[in-house]
Coordinates of C-alpha atoms in Angstrom, one line a residue:
P265 CA -12.6 -37.6 9.3
L266 CA -10.4 -34.6 9.2
H267 CA -7.0 -34.9 7.7
S268 CA -5.2 -34.3 10.9
K269 CA -3.0 -36.3 13.2
T270 CA -4.5 -34.7 16.3
A271 CA -8.1 -33.8 15.4
P272 CA -10.8 -36.2 16.8
C273 CA -13.4 -37.8 14.6
C274 CA -16.4 -35.6 13.9
N275 CA -20.0 -36.2 14.5
S276 CA -22.4 -33.7 12.8
K277 CA -20.2 -30.7 13.3
S278 CA -16.8 -30.0 14.8
I279 CA -15.2 -26.8 15.9
L280 CA -11.5 -26.7 15.5
H281 CA -9.6 -24.0 17.4
C282 CA -6.7 -23.7 14.9
C283 CA -3.8 -21.4 15.5
S284 CA -2.3 -20.1 12.2
G285 CA 1.1 -19.6 13.8
M286 CA 0.2 -16.2 15.2
K287 CA -3.6 -15.6 14.8
R288 CA -6.3 -17.8 16.3
L289 CA -9.1 -18.7 13.9
V290 CA -12.2 -20.8 14.7
L291 CA -13.1 -23.1 11.8
L292 CA -16.6 -24.7 11.7
V293 CA -17.0 -27.5 9.2
A294 CA -19.6 -30.1 8.4
L295 CA -18.6 -33.7 8.4
A296 CA -20.0 -34.3 5.0
S297 CA -17.9 -31.5 3.5
A298 CA -14.7 -31.9 5.6
N299 CA -12.7 -33.4 2.9
A300 CA -13.5 -30.6 0.5
F301 CA -11.8 -28.0 2.7
L302 CA -9.0 -29.8 4.6
A303 CA -6.0 -31.0 2.7
P304 CA -3.8 -33.9 3.8
P305 CA -0.3 -33.5 5.0
S306 CA 1.1 -34.4 1.6
L307 CA -0.2 -31.1 0.2
R308 CA 1.4 -29.0 2.9
P309 CA 4.2 -26.5 2.2
A310 CA 7.8 -27.2 3.1
P311 CA 8.6 -27.0 6.8
G312 CA 9.1 -23.5 8.0
R313 CA 7.0 -22.0 5.3
R314 CA 3.3 -21.1 6.0
A315 CA 1.2 -21.5 2.9
G316 CA -1.1 -18.6 2.0
C317 CA 0.9 -15.9 3.7
L318 CA 0.6 -12.4 2.1
V319 CA -0.8 -13.7 -1.2
N320 CA -4.1 -14.4 -2.7
G321 CA -5.8 -15.4 -5.9
G322 CA -4.4 -18.9 -5.9
V323 CA -0.6 -18.2 -5.6
W324 CA -0.6 -20.7 -2.7
T325 CA -4.0 -22.2 -2.8
R326 CA -3.9 -23.9 0.6
M327 CA -3.4 -22.2 3.9
V328 CA -2.0 -23.9 7.0
L329 CA -4.1 -23.1 10.0
A330 CA -2.1 -25.5 12.3
D331 CA 0.9 -27.7 12.0
D332 CA -1.2 -30.5 10.6
V333 CA -4.4 -28.9 9.2
N334 CA -4.7 -27.1 5.8
V335 CA -7.7 -25.2 4.5
D336 CA -8.4 -25.3 0.8
F337 CA -9.9 -21.9 0.2
D338 CA -10.7 -22.7 -3.5
A339 CA -12.9 -25.6 -2.4
L340 CA -14.4 -23.5 0.4
K341 CA -15.7 -21.0 -2.2
K342 CA -18.1 -23.6 -3.4
N343 CA -20.0 -23.8 0.0
R344 CA -21.0 -20.3 0.9
K345 CA -22.9 -21.4 4.1
I346 CA -19.7 -22.8 5.7
L347 CA -17.7 -19.9 4.3
Q348 CA -20.1 -17.4 6.0
T349 CA -19.8 -19.3 9.3
L350 CA -16.1 -19.2 9.1
A351 CA -16.3 -15.4 8.3
K352 CA -18.6 -14.7 11.3
K353 CA -16.3 -16.6 13.7
N354 CA -13.3 -14.5 12.6
G355 CA -14.8 -11.0 12.5
V356 CA -15.4 -10.8 8.7
K357 CA -18.8 -9.6 7.4
A358 CA -20.8 -12.6 6.1
N359 CA -22.8 -10.6 3.6
L360 CA -19.9 -9.9 1.3
K361 CA -19.2 -11.5 -2.0
T362 CA -17.6 -14.9 -1.8
E363 CA -14.3 -13.7 -3.3
E364 CA -14.1 -10.8 -0.8
M365 CA -14.8 -13.1 2.2
V366 CA -12.1 -15.5 1.0
R367 CA -9.7 -12.6 0.5
L368 CA -10.3 -11.2 4.0
L369 CA -10.1 -14.6 5.7
R370 CA -6.7 -15.2 4.0
I371 CA -5.5 -12.0 5.4
K372 CA -6.8 -12.9 8.9
A373 CA -4.9 -16.2 8.7
A374 CA -1.7 -14.4 7.8
E375 CA -1.9 -11.7 10.5
P376 CA 0.8 -11.9 13.2
E377 CA -0.4 -12.4 16.8
G378 CA -1.1 -9.0 18.4
K379 CA -2.1 -7.4 15.2
N380 CA -2.5 -4.1 17.1
H381 CA 1.0 -3.0 16.3
G382 CA 0.3 0.4 17.9
N383 CA -0.1 -1.2 21.4
A384 CA 3.0 -3.2 20.8
H385 CA 4.9 0.0 19.9
K386 CA 3.7 1.7 23.1
E387 CA 4.7 -1.3 25.2
Q388 CA 8.1 -1.6 23.7
G389 CA 8.8 2.1 23.7
S390 CA 10.1 2.1 20.1
P391 CA 8.1 1.4 16.9
Q392 CA 9.4 -1.9 15.5
I393 CA 8.0 -4.4 13.0
T394 CA 7.4 -7.8 14.4
S395 CA 9.9 -10.4 13.3
D396 CA 7.2 -12.6 11.8
H397 CA 5.9 -9.7 9.6
S398 CA 9.5 -8.8 8.5
S399 CA 10.3 -12.4 7.7
A400 CA 7.2 -13.1 5.6
F401 CA 7.4 -9.6 4.0
N402 CA 11.0 -9.8 3.1
T403 CA 10.5 -13.3 1.6
V404 CA 7.9 -12.0 -0.8
L405 CA 10.1 -9.0 -1.6
V406 CA 13.0 -11.3 -2.6
H407 CA 11.1 -14.1 -4.2
G408 CA 8.0 -12.4 -5.5
A409 CA 4.5 -13.8 -5.6
G410 CA 5.6 -16.9 -7.5
K411 CA 3.1 -16.6 -10.4
T412 CA 5.1 -15.4 -13.3
V413 CA 8.6 -17.1 -13.6
D414 CA 11.2 -17.2 -16.3
K415 CA 10.9 -20.5 -18.2
L416 CA 14.7 -20.7 -18.6
G417 CA 15.2 -20.5 -14.8
S418 CA 16.7 -17.0 -14.5
V419 CA 16.9 -16.1 -10.8
N420 CA 15.9 -12.5 -11.6
M421 CA 13.1 -11.9 -14.1
P422 CA 14.8 -10.9 -17.3
I423 CA 14.1 -7.7 -19.2
Y424 CA 11.7 -8.7 -22.0
Q425 CA 12.7 -5.8 -24.3
T426 CA 10.1 -6.3 -27.0
S427 CA 7.2 -4.3 -28.2
T428 CA 5.2 -7.3 -29.5
F429 CA 4.9 -11.1 -28.9
R430 CA 4.8 -14.0 -31.4
F431 CA 1.5 -16.0 -31.4
E432 CA 1.7 -19.8 -31.7
S433 CA -1.1 -19.8 -34.4
A434 CA -3.9 -17.6 -35.7
E435 CA -6.2 -19.4 -33.2
H436 CA -3.9 -18.6 -30.4
G437 CA -3.8 -14.9 -31.4
A438 CA -7.5 -14.8 -31.4
E439 CA -7.7 -16.4 -28.0
C440 CA -5.3 -13.8 -26.6
F441 CA -7.3 -10.9 -27.8
A442 CA -10.5 -12.6 -26.6
G443 CA -9.1 -13.0 -23.1
E444 CA -9.3 -16.7 -23.4
S445 CA -5.5 -17.2 -23.1
D446 CA -2.9 -15.9 -20.7
G447 CA -0.5 -15.2 -23.6
Y448 CA 1.2 -11.9 -24.2
I449 CA 0.1 -9.5 -27.0
Y450 CA 1.9 -6.2 -26.9
S451 CA 3.9 -4.5 -24.2
R452 CA 1.5 -1.6 -23.7
I453 CA -1.0 -4.3 -22.7
N454 CA 1.1 -6.7 -20.8
N455 CA 4.8 -7.8 -20.5
P456 CA 6.4 -10.6 -18.4
T457 CA 8.9 -8.3 -16.6
V458 CA 6.2 -5.8 -15.7
Q459 CA 3.7 -8.5 -14.7
E460 CA 6.0 -10.1 -12.2
L461 CA 6.4 -6.7 -10.5
E462 CA 2.7 -6.2 -10.5
E463 CA 2.1 -9.5 -8.9
A464 CA 4.7 -8.9 -6.2
V465 CA 3.3 -5.5 -5.1
A466 CA -0.2 -6.9 -5.2
A467 CA 0.8 -9.7 -2.9
L468 CA 2.4 -7.3 -0.4
E469 CA -0.7 -5.1 -0.4
H470 CA -3.1 -8.1 -0.1
G471 CA -4.9 -7.0 -3.3
Y472 CA -6.4 -8.8 -6.3
K473 CA -4.0 -7.6 -9.0
G474 CA -1.6 -4.8 -9.7
I475 CA -1.3 -2.3 -12.6
A476 CA 2.1 -0.8 -13.2
T477 CA 2.3 2.7 -14.7
S478 CA 4.9 4.9 -16.2
S479 CA 5.0 7.2 -13.1
G480 CA 3.2 7.9 -9.9
M481 CA 1.1 10.6 -11.6
G482 CA 0.4 8.1 -14.3
A483 CA -1.3 6.0 -11.6
V484 CA -3.2 9.0 -10.3
N485 CA -4.4 9.8 -13.8
V486 CA -5.7 6.3 -14.4
V487 CA -7.6 6.3 -11.0
Y488 CA -9.2 9.6 -11.7
M489 CA -10.1 8.8 -15.3
A490 CA -11.4 5.4 -14.6
L491 CA -13.4 6.1 -11.4
L492 CA -14.7 9.6 -12.0
A493 CA -16.9 11.1 -14.7
A494 CA -18.8 14.3 -15.6
G495 CA -21.4 15.0 -12.8
K496 CA -19.6 12.9 -10.3
H497 CA -18.1 14.1 -7.0
A498 CA -14.8 13.4 -5.3
V499 CA -13.8 14.0 -1.7
C500 CA -10.1 14.6 -1.4
H501 CA -7.9 15.3 1.6
K502 CA -7.0 18.9 1.6
T503 CA -3.3 18.1 1.8
V504 CA -2.1 15.7 -0.8
Y505 CA 0.8 15.7 -3.3
G506 CA 0.6 19.0 -5.2
P507 CA 0.1 17.6 -8.7
S508 CA -2.6 15.1 -7.4
R509 CA -4.7 18.0 -6.1
S510 CA -4.0 20.2 -9.1
L511 CA -5.0 17.5 -11.5
L512 CA -8.3 17.0 -9.7
E513 CA -9.0 20.7 -8.9
N514 CA -8.1 22.0 -12.3
T515 CA -8.0 19.5 -15.2
M516 CA -10.7 17.1 -14.0
A517 CA -13.0 19.9 -12.8
K518 CA -12.6 22.3 -15.6
N519 CA -12.2 19.9 -18.6
F520 CA -14.3 16.9 -17.5
G521 CA -17.0 18.3 -15.3
V522 CA -15.9 16.5 -12.1
E523 CA -16.8 18.2 -8.8
A524 CA -14.3 18.0 -6.0
S525 CA -14.2 18.9 -2.3
F526 CA -10.9 19.3 -0.5
V527 CA -11.4 18.8 3.2
D528 CA -9.7 17.8 6.4
T529 CA -10.2 14.0 6.2
C530 CA -8.6 13.7 9.7
D531 CA -12.0 14.9 10.9
L532 CA -14.6 12.2 10.4
Q533 CA -17.5 14.6 10.8
V534 CA -16.1 16.8 8.0
V535 CA -15.8 13.8 5.8
R536 CA -19.4 12.7 6.6
D537 CA -20.7 16.2 5.8
S538 CA -18.7 16.3 2.6
I539 CA -20.0 13.1 1.1
K540 CA -22.9 13.6 -1.4
P541 CA -25.3 11.3 -3.2
N542 CA -23.1 11.7 -6.4
T543 CA -19.8 11.1 -4.6
A544 CA -18.0 8.4 -6.5
L545 CA -14.5 8.6 -5.0
V546 CA -12.8 9.5 -1.7
Y547 CA -9.1 10.0 -2.3
L548 CA -6.8 9.9 0.6
E549 CA -3.1 10.3 1.2
T550 CA -2.2 9.1 4.7
P551 CA 0.1 10.2 6.1
A552 CA -0.5 13.3 4.0
N553 CA 2.2 15.0 1.9
P554 CA 3.8 17.1 3.3
T555 CA 2.0 17.6 6.6
V556 CA 2.2 14.0 7.7
A557 CA -1.5 14.2 8.9
I558 CA -3.1 10.8 9.4
S559 CA -6.7 9.8 8.3
D560 CA -8.7 6.9 9.7
I561 CA -8.9 4.7 6.6
G562 CA -11.3 2.2 8.0
A563 CA -13.8 4.7 9.4
I564 CA -13.8 6.7 6.1
C565 CA -14.3 3.6 4.1
E566 CA -17.5 2.8 6.0
L567 CA -18.8 6.3 5.3
A568 CA -17.9 6.1 1.6
H569 CA -19.2 2.6 1.0
A570 CA -22.5 3.6 2.6
V571 CA -23.2 5.7 -0.5
G572 CA -21.6 3.4 -3.0
A573 CA -18.4 5.5 -3.3
L574 CA -14.9 3.9 -3.7
V575 CA -11.9 4.8 -1.6
C576 CA -8.4 5.1 -3.0
V577 CA -5.4 5.6 -0.7
D578 CA -2.0 6.9 -1.9
N579 CA 0.3 4.7 0.3
T580 CA 3.6 6.1 -1.0
F581 CA 4.7 7.5 2.4
C582 CA 4.3 4.2 4.2
S583 CA 4.8 1.6 1.5
P584 CA 3.2 -1.8 2.2
Y585 CA 5.9 -2.4 4.8
L586 CA 4.2 0.0 7.2
Q587 CA 0.6 0.1 6.1
T588 CA -1.8 -2.0 3.9
P589 CA -4.9 0.1 3.2
L590 CA -6.8 -2.7 1.4
T591 CA -6.9 -4.7 4.7
L592 CA -8.5 -1.6 6.3
G593 CA -11.3 -1.4 3.8
A594 CA -9.9 0.7 0.9
D595 CA -10.8 -0.3 -2.7
V596 CA -7.7 0.9 -4.4
V597 CA -4.2 1.6 -3.3
L598 CA -1.6 3.4 -5.3
H599 CA 2.1 4.2 -5.1
S600 CA 4.8 6.3 -6.6
L601 CA 7.3 3.4 -7.1
T602 CA 9.9 6.1 -7.5
K603 CA 9.9 6.5 -3.8
S604 CA 10.4 3.9 -1.0
I605 CA 9.5 0.8 -3.0
S606 CA 12.3 1.4 -5.5
G607 CA 14.3 3.4 -3.1
H608 CA 17.4 4.4 -5.0
A609 CA 16.4 7.6 -6.9
D610 CA 17.2 6.0 -10.2
V611 CA 13.9 5.2 -11.8
V612 CA 10.4 6.6 -12.1
G613 CA 7.3 4.5 -11.9
G614 CA 3.8 4.0 -10.4
M615 CA 1.5 1.2 -9.2
I616 CA -2.2 0.7 -8.7
V617 CA -3.5 -2.3 -6.7
A618 CA -7.2 -3.1 -6.7
R619 CA -8.9 -4.9 -3.9
D620 CA -11.2 -7.0 -6.2
E621 CA -11.7 -8.0 -9.7
A622 CA -14.6 -5.6 -10.5
V623 CA -12.5 -2.5 -9.6
Y624 CA -9.5 -4.0 -11.4
K625 CA -11.5 -4.4 -14.6
R626 CA -12.4 -0.7 -14.5
L627 CA -8.7 0.4 -14.0
R628 CA -6.7 -1.9 -16.3
P629 CA -8.4 -0.9 -19.6
M630 CA -7.9 2.8 -18.7
M631 CA -4.2 2.3 -18.2
V632 CA -3.9 0.6 -21.6
T633 CA -6.0 3.2 -23.3
L634 CA -4.1 6.1 -21.8
G635 CA -0.8 4.5 -22.7
A636 CA 0.4 5.0 -19.2
C637 CA 2.3 1.6 -19.3
M638 CA 5.5 0.9 -17.6
D639 CA 8.6 0.0 -19.6
P640 CA 10.2 -3.4 -18.9
N641 CA 13.5 -1.6 -18.0
Q642 CA 11.7 0.5 -15.4
A643 CA 10.1 -2.7 -14.0
F644 CA 13.5 -4.4 -13.7
L645 CA 15.0 -1.5 -11.8
V646 CA 12.0 -1.2 -9.5
R647 CA 12.0 -4.9 -8.8
R648 CA 15.7 -4.9 -8.0
G649 CA 15.4 -2.0 -5.6
M650 CA 12.3 -3.4 -4.0
K651 CA 14.0 -6.5 -2.7
T652 CA 15.6 -4.4 0.1
L653 CA 12.5 -2.4 0.9
G654 CA 12.0 -3.9 4.4
L655 CA 15.7 -3.4 5.4
R656 CA 15.8 0.1 4.1
M657 CA 12.5 1.2 5.6
Q658 CA 13.4 -0.2 9.0
A659 CA 16.8 1.5 9.0
A660 CA 15.3 4.9 7.8
Q661 CA 12.6 4.7 10.4
D662 CA 15.1 4.0 13.2
N663 CA 17.0 7.1 12.1
A664 CA 13.8 9.2 11.8
I665 CA 12.8 8.6 15.4
K666 CA 16.2 10.0 16.5
V667 CA 16.1 12.9 14.1
A668 CA 12.5 13.8 15.1
E669 CA 13.4 13.9 18.8
F670 CA 16.4 16.1 18.0
L671 CA 14.3 18.6 16.0
E672 CA 11.6 18.7 18.6
S673 CA 14.1 19.8 21.2
H674 CA 15.9 22.4 19.0
P675 CA 15.3 26.1 19.9
K676 CA 15.1 27.2 16.3
V677 CA 12.4 24.7 15.3
A678 CA 8.9 25.9 15.9
W679 CA 7.0 22.6 15.6
V680 CA 7.5 19.0 14.4
R681 CA 5.1 16.6 12.9
Y682 CA 6.1 13.0 13.1
P683 CA 3.8 10.0 13.8
G684 CA 6.3 8.6 16.3
L685 CA 6.1 11.6 18.6
E686 CA 3.4 11.9 21.1
S687 CA 3.0 15.5 20.1
H688 CA 1.6 14.4 16.7
P689 CA -2.2 15.2 16.6
Q690 CA -3.0 11.7 15.3
H691 CA -0.3 9.8 17.2
E692 CA -2.7 7.2 18.7
L693 CA -4.4 6.6 15.3
G694 CA -1.0 6.1 13.7
Q695 CA -0.2 3.5 16.2
R696 CA -3.4 1.7 15.4
I697 CA -3.3 1.6 11.6
M698 CA 0.4 1.8 10.9
K699 CA 3.0 -0.8 11.7
G700 CA 5.6 2.0 12.4
P701 CA 5.9 5.8 12.2
G702 CA 8.0 5.8 9.0
A703 CA 10.7 8.1 7.9
M704 CA 8.9 11.3 6.8
I705 CA 9.1 14.4 9.0
S706 CA 7.7 17.9 8.5
F707 CA 8.8 20.7 10.7
G708 CA 8.6 24.5 10.9
V709 CA 11.7 26.7 11.1
K710 CA 11.6 29.8 13.2
G711 CA 12.0 32.8 10.8
G712 CA 9.4 31.6 8.3
L713 CA 10.3 31.5 4.6
E714 CA 13.7 33.2 5.1
G715 CA 14.6 30.9 8.0
G716 CA 13.7 27.9 5.8
R717 CA 15.7 29.2 2.9
A718 CA 18.7 29.7 5.2
L719 CA 18.4 26.1 6.5
L720 CA 18.2 24.6 3.0
N721 CA 21.1 26.5 1.7
A722 CA 23.3 25.4 4.7
V723 CA 22.8 21.7 4.7
E724 CA 25.8 19.6 3.5
L725 CA 25.0 15.9 4.0
C726 CA 21.2 16.2 3.4
V727 CA 20.4 16.5 -0.3
L728 CA 18.4 19.5 -1.3
A729 CA 16.0 17.8 -3.7
V730 CA 12.4 16.7 -4.1
S731 CA 11.2 13.1 -4.0
L732 CA 11.4 10.9 -0.9
G733 CA 11.9 7.4 0.3
G734 CA 15.4 6.9 -1.0
V735 CA 18.5 5.7 0.7
E736 CA 19.8 9.3 1.0
T737 CA 18.2 12.0 3.2
L738 CA 16.3 14.5 1.2
I739 CA 15.2 17.9 2.3
Q740 CA 12.9 20.4 0.5
H741 CA 10.5 23.4 0.8
P742 CA 7.0 22.4 -0.4
A743 CA 5.6 25.9 -0.6
S744 CA 8.1 26.9 -3.2
M745 CA 8.7 23.5 -4.8
T746 CA 6.3 20.5 -4.8
H747 CA 3.2 22.6 -4.0
A748 CA 4.2 25.8 -5.8
K749 CA 1.5 25.4 -8.5
L750 CA -1.3 25.5 -5.9
S751 CA -2.7 28.9 -5.2
P752 CA -1.5 30.6 -1.9
E753 CA -5.1 30.1 -0.6
A754 CA -5.0 26.4 -1.5
R755 CA -1.7 26.0 0.2
L756 CA -2.8 27.6 3.4
Q757 CA -6.1 25.6 3.4
G758 CA -3.9 22.5 3.2
D759 CA -1.6 23.7 6.0
V760 CA 1.3 24.0 3.7
T761 CA 2.8 27.0 5.4
D762 CA 5.8 29.0 4.3
D763 CA 7.9 27.8 7.2
L764 CA 7.2 24.1 6.5
V765 CA 10.3 22.0 5.7
R766 CA 9.8 18.3 4.6
L767 CA 12.5 15.8 5.5
S768 CA 12.8 12.3 4.1
V769 CA 15.2 10.6 6.4
G770 CA 17.6 8.1 4.7
I771 CA 19.8 5.3 5.9
E772 CA 23.0 7.3 6.6
D773 CA 24.3 7.2 10.2
A774 CA 21.8 9.0 12.3
G775 CA 24.5 11.0 14.1
E776 CA 25.7 12.4 10.8
I777 CA 22.2 13.5 9.8
I778 CA 21.6 15.2 13.1
A779 CA 25.0 16.9 13.0
D780 CA 24.3 18.3 9.5
L781 CA 20.9 19.6 10.6
D782 CA 22.4 21.1 13.7
Q783 CA 25.0 23.1 11.9
A784 CA 22.5 24.2 9.3
L785 CA 20.0 25.4 11.9
A786 CA 22.8 27.4 13.6
R787 CA 22.8 29.6 10.5
V788 CA 19.1 30.4 10.7

């Protein structure tokens, strides 16, 4: 019999229509194996907390599908036939590897009802995150993934300021180097403070494991070096962060023999035509920096995977609060932690999250070899700032909606690109794959380069500085700043025009931000 107060006794098979709080799943189990997959009430999480939410890899090994039914996914892995049946019933491909099916089913069980956030935005008239998403998300932000904890009970993971770690014995040291022990060796390889951060971000992104790096470009370097090689080809969105394109276009191509195509990944036919037999990586940044163009991650993943290529998405603009590319099919997601995740313009850092173990094992050694490791002090600062990510992102997004509407109606603004405006070319796609339009706006000032310069020199509240995602509103001119090292031809090909101004909206009072832009535009 099933361990359930309400489920009836089973004959040969039973179909339970179990509601995981918000998302309906259909679970087909055989009577003979029922006890292997369903856990009794004694193993349930505390009231009010749904086991399995937003984490994987055994953080919370049992997932509640109903108030009185738990699924033991670790046990389910041992019976692939039943796992495949469960996958088919819930829209997951049944020909995937066991670990991948389990990972996707856990995500399905954690999805809020009405996962199509875009439709919800349209119905509500204002992009908002569902309360269930915010609650679960903010809980993980504050408390972490729960794997690595301080043995002395510190509420915050301490800064383990050490270069090396003491072994218990010669045998223990050998076990650590052989990978037979979880012990620490050397802080370039692993460190408790850094590891706790890696686990938290991986949980938020629904990934296998995270890899913290010294900077966002450290993360980009690791991805390129690990996943590309001489004779291989990469497809990259034509408009990405300047150094990300420059590294691929110049260093990787000229020094390492990597071929690269920079194309409009918003056009699926262009992506299809650009993929070659030797394509190893499709690199996306969506929304793109600085044009805020949006690419269809899921559709592009299907095209790439058809030829065995991996897909990496720079998710810096959105953060996992607004978008989780791994759940859309991407193999790797990376962040500049300097931006929204940390959020206070006081630390530099990067993060890579792999969807599965195989990709992770290609990336982690490369980070260690390159020495692109994160310092424990960095990790501590990022982890502290990250706890308020949900609150900050929502506040900044609320402001950005108002600012974008103001700019679109201003006579001295030629155009505005913001996912929350119906005028955005990929507005509907953004509603479908993002949980909100975010806080990044690009717009063109009438008067071109000189008009943009006049605006930037006149702002008072908005901070004239590069970077983004902080609590303060930042404004900059990409053509002369972040994308200046690209050739004029490359900038134009990437739609980085001279009149383009990039605005990262902060959490100040919206009226103050608008008033500052208004007085600055008056001087254009």
